mmCIF file of C-alpha atoms in Angstrom:
data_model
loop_
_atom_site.group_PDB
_atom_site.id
_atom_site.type_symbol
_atom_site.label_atom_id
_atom_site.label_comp_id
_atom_site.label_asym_id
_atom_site.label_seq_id
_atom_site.Cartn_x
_atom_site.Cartn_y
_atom_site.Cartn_z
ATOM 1 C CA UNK A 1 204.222 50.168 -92.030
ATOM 2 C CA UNK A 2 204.361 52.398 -88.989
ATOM 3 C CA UNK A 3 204.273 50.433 -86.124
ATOM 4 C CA UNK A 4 202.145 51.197 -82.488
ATOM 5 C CA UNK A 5 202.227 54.896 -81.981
ATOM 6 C CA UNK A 6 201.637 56.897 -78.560
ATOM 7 C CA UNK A 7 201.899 60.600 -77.599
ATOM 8 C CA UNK A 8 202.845 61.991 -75.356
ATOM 9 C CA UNK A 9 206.227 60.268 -74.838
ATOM 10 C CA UNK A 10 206.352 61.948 -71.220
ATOM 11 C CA UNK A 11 203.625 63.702 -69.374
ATOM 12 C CA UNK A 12 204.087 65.969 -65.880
ATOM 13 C CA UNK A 13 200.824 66.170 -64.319
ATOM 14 C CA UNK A 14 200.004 67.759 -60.541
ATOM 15 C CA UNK A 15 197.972 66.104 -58.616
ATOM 16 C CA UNK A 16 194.090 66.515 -59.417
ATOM 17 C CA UNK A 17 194.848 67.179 -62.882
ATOM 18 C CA UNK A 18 193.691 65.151 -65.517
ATOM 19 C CA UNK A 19 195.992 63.246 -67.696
ATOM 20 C CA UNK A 20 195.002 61.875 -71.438
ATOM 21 C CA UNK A 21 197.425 58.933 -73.047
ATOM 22 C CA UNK A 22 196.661 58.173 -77.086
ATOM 23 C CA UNK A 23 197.414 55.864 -79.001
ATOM 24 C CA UNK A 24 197.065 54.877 -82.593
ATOM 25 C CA UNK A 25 197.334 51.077 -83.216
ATOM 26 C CA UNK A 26 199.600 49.797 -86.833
ATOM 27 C CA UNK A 27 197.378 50.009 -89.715
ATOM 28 C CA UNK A 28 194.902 47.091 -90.098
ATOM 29 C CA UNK A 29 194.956 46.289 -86.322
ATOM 30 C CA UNK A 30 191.086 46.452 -84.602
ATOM 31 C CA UNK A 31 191.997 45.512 -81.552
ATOM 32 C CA UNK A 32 193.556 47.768 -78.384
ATOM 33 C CA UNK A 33 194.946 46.756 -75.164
ATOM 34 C CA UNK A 34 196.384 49.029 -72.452
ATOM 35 C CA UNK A 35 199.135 47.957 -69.541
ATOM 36 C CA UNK A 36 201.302 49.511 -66.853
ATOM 37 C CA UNK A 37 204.164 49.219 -65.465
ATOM 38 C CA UNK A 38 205.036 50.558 -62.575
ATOM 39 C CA UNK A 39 208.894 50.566 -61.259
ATOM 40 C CA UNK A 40 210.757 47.115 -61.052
ATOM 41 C CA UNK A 41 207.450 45.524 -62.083
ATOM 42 C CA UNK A 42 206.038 43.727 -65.054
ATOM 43 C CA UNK A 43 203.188 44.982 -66.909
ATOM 44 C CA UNK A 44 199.957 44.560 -66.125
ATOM 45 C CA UNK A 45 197.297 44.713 -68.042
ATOM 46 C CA UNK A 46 194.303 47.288 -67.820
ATOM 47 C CA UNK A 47 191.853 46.881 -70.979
ATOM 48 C CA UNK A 48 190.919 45.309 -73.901
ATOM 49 C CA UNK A 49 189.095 47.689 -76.649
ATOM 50 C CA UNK A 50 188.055 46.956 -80.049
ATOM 51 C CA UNK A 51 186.404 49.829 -82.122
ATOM 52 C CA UNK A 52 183.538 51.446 -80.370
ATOM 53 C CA UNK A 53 183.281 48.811 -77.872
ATOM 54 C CA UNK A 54 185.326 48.166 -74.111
ATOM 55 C CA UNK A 55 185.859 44.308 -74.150
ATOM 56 C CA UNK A 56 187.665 43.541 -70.949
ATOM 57 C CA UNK A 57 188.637 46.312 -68.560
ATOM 58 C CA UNK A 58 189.089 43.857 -65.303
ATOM 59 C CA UNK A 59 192.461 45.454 -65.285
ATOM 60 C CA UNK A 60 190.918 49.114 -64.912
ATOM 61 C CA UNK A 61 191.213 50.628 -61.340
ATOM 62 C CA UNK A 62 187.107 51.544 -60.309
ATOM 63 C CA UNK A 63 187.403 55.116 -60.017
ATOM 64 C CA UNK A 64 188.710 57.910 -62.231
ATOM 65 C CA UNK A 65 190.761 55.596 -64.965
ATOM 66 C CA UNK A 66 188.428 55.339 -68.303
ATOM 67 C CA UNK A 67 189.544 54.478 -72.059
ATOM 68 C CA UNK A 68 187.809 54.778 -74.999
ATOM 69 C CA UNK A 69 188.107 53.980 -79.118
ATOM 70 C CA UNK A 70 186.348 55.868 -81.039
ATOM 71 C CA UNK A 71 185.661 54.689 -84.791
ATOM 72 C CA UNK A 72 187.557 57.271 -85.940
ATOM 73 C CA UNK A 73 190.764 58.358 -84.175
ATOM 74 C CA UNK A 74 193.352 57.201 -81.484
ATOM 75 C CA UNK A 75 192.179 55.456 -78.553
ATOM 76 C CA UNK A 76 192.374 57.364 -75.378
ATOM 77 C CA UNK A 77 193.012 56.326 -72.032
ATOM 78 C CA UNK A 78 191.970 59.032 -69.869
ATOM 79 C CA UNK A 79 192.937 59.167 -65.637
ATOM 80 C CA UNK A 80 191.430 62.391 -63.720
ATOM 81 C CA UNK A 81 192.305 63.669 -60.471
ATOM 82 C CA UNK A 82 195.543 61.945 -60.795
ATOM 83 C CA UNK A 83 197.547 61.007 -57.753
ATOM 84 C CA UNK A 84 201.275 60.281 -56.984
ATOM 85 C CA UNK A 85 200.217 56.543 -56.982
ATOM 86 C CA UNK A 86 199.702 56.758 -61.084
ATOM 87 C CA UNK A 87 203.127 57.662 -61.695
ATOM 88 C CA UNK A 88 204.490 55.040 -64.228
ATOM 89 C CA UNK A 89 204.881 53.685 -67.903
ATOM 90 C CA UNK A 90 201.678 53.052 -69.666
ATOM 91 C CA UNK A 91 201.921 50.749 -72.859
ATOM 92 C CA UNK A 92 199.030 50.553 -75.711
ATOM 93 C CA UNK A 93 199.007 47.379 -77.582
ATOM 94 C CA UNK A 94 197.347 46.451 -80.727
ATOM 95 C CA UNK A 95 196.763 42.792 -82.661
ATOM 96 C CA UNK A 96 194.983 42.233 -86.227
ATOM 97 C CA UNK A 97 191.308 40.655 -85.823
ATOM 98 C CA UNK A 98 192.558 36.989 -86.010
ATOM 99 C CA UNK A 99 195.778 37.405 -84.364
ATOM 100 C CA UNK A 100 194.913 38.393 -81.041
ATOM 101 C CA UNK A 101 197.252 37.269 -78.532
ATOM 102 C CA UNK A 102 200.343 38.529 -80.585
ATOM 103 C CA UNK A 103 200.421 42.335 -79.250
ATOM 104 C CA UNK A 104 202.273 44.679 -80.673
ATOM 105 C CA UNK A 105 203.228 47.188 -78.213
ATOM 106 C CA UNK A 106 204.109 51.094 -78.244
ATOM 107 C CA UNK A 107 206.795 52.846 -77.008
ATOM 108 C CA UNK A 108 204.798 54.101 -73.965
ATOM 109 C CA UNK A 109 203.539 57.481 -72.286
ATOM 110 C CA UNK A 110 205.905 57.872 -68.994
ATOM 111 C CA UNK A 111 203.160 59.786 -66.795
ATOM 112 C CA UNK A 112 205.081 61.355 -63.912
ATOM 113 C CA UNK A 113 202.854 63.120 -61.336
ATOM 114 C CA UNK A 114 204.285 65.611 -59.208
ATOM 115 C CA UNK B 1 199.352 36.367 -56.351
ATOM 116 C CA UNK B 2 201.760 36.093 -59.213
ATOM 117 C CA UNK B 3 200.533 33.614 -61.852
ATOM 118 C CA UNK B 4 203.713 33.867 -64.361
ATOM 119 C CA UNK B 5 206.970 33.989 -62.658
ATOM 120 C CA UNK B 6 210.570 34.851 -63.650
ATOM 121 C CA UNK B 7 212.528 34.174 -60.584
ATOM 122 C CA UNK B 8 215.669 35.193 -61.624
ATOM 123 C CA UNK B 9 215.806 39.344 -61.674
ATOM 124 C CA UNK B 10 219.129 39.204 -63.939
ATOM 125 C CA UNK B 11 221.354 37.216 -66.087
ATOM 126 C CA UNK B 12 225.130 37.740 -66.442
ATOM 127 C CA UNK B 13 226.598 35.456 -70.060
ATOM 128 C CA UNK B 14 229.725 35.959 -72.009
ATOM 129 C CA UNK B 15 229.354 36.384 -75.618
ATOM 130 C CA UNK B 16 228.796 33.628 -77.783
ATOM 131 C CA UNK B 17 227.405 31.538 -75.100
ATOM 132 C CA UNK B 18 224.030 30.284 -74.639
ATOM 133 C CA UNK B 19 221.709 32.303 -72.575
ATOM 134 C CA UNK B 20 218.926 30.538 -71.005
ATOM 135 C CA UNK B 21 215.965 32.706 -69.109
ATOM 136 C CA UNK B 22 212.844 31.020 -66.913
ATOM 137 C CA UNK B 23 209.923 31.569 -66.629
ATOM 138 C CA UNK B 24 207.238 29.452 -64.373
ATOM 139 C CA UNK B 25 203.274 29.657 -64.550
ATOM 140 C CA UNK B 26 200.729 28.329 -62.347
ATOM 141 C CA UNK B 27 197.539 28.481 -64.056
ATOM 142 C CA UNK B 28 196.773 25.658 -66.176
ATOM 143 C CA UNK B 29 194.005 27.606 -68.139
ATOM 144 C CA UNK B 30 197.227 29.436 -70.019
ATOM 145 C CA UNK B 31 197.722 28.155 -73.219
ATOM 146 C CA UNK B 32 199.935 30.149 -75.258
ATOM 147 C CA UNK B 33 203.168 32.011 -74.083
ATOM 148 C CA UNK B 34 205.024 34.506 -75.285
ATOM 149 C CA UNK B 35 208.682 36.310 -74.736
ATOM 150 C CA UNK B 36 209.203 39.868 -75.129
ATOM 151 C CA UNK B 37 212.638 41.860 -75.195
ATOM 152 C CA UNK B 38 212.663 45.456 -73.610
ATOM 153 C CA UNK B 39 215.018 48.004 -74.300
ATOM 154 C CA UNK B 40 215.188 51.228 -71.630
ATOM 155 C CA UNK B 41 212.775 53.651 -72.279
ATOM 156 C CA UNK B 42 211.075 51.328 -75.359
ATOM 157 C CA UNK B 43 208.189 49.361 -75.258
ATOM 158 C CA UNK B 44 208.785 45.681 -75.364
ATOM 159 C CA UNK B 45 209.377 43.896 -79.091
ATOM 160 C CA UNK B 46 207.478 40.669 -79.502
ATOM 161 C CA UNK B 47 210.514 37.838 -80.163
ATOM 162 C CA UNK B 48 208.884 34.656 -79.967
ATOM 163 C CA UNK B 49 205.461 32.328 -78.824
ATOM 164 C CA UNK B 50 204.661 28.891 -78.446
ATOM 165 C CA UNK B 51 201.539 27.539 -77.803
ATOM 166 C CA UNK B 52 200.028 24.436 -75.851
ATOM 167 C CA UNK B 53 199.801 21.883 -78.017
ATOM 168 C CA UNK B 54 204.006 22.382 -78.710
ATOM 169 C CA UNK B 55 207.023 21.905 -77.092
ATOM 170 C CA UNK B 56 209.610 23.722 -78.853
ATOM 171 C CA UNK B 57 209.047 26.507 -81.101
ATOM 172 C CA UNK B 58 212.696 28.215 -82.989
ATOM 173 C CA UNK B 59 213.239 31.254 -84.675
ATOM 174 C CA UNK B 60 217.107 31.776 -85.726
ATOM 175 C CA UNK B 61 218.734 32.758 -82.546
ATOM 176 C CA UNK B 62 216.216 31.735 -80.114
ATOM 177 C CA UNK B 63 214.048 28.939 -78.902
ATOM 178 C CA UNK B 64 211.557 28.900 -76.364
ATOM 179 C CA UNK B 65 210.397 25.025 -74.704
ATOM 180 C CA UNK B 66 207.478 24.168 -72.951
ATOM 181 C CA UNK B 67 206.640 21.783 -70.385
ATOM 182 C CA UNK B 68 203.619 21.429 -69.736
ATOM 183 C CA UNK B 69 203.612 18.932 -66.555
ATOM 184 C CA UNK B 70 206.120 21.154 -64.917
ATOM 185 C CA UNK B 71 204.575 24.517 -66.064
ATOM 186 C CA UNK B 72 207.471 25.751 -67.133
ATOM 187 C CA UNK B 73 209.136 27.439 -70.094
ATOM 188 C CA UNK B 74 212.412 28.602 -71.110
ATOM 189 C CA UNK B 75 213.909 30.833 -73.927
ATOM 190 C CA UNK B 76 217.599 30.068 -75.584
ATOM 191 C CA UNK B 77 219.209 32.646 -77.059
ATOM 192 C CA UNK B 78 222.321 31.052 -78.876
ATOM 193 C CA UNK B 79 224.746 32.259 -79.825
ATOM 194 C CA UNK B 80 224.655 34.907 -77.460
ATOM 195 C CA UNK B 81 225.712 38.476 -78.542
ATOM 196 C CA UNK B 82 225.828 42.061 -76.905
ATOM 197 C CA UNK B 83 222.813 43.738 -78.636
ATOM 198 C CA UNK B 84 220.545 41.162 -76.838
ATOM 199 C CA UNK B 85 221.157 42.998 -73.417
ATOM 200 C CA UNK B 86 218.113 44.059 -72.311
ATOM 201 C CA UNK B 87 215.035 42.902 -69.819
ATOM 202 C CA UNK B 88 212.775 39.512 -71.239
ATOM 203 C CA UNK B 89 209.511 39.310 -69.913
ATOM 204 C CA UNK B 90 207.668 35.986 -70.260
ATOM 205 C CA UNK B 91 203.847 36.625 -70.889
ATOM 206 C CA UNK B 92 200.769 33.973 -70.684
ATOM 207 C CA UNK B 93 197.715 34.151 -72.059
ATOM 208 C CA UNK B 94 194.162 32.164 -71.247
ATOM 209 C CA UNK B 95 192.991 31.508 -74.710
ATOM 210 C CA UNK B 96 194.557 31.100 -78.262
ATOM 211 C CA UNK B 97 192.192 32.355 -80.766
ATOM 212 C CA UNK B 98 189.884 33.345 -78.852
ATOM 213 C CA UNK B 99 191.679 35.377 -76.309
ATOM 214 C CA UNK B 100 189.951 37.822 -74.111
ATOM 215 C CA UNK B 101 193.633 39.618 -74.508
ATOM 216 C CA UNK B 102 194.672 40.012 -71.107
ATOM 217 C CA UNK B 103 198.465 38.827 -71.177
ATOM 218 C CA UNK B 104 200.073 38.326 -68.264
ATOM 219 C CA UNK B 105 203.557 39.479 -67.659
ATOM 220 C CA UNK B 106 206.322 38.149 -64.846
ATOM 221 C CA UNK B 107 208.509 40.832 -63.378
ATOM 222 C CA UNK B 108 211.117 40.193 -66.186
ATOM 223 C CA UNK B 109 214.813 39.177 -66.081
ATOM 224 C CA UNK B 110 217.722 41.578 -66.654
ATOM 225 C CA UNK B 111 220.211 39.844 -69.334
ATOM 226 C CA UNK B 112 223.173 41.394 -70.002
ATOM 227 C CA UNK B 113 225.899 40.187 -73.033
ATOM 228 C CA UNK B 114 229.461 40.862 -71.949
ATOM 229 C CA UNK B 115 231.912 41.321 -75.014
#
């Protein structure tokens, strides 16, 4: 059983570009959650997704940071116009339906922007 | 305003010893904790959770306890060995159950094994 899987491993992005993060949760999990971490920190987290629908996304900066999972396909967190400022690790998550506080995470998406 | 704390950034322990990492919460809405290991460049492996309504979970190796009245946990790794170098973060969640999902993470704590 394949465990959380996200791609890119490492993204270079100028600034103003747009930068897309997937991630496909293990098979059977409904349930999506993304975090960063940025240097010498812990993660925090960003949002909660289930299929189709954005449960929590306190954690989501207001502007230019959106995620999405579709009913088919990865889930997508998606930052435009990046900055220097989103330079970090970015972790996706998943938990079955009646499990959902023990997250599974990825290996990450290291965004760098230059 | 940090809500979980690890207050110790690292953790020096010979092999075979016991390791013992802290971690301190102030919200008393948390109600089930977990520890996670992370490896450079990995994303952190789930090890171990209690919830509330314990004190003391184990799993071979490792034991986490809870005090409640103190809002404070700790994680035993015993005996200690050099694969189990690597950064523990403590994580806290509001709900068990029924979580909204949002874990939250303390800055983690740097253990490292020496042979």
């Amino acid at each position: 059983n394949a465990g959380v899987m996200q791609n890119p491993r490492h993204l270079v992005r100028r600034r103003g570009q747009e930068a897309r993060l997937r991630c496909s949760p293990m098979k059977g999990h409904s349930h999506v959650y993304w975090y960063r971490q940025l240097p010498e920190e812990g993660l925090k987290f960003m949002v909660y997704l289930q299929k189709e629908n954005i449960i929590d996304e306190s954690g989501m900066p207001k502007e230019r940071f959106s995620a999405e999972f579709p009913k088919e396909g990865p889930s997508i967190l998606r930052i435009q116009q990046v900055v220097r400022g989103d330079s970090a690790a970015y972790f996706c998550a998943s938990s079955p339906p009646r499990a959902t506080d023990t997250q599974y995470f990825g290996p990450g998406t290291r965004l760098t922007v230059l | 305003d940090q809500q979980v704390k690890q207050n110790s950034p690292s953790l020096s322990v010979q092999e075979g010893r016991i390791s013992i990492l802290n971690c301190d919460y102030t919200n008393s809405m948390f109600d089930y904790f977990l520890w996670y290991k992370k490896y450079p460049a990995e994303g952190p492996t789930f090890l171990i959770s209690i919830s509330s309504i314990k004190d003391k979970n184990e799993d071979g190796r490792f034991t986490v306890f809870l005090n409640k009245s103190a809002k404070h946990l700790s994680l035993h790794i015993v005996p200690s060995q050099p694969g189990d170098s690597a950064v523990y973060f403590c994580a806290a969640s509001p709900n068990y159950g029924g979580s909204q999902g949002n874990l939250i993470f303390g800055k983690g704590t740097k253990l490292s094994v020496k042979p």
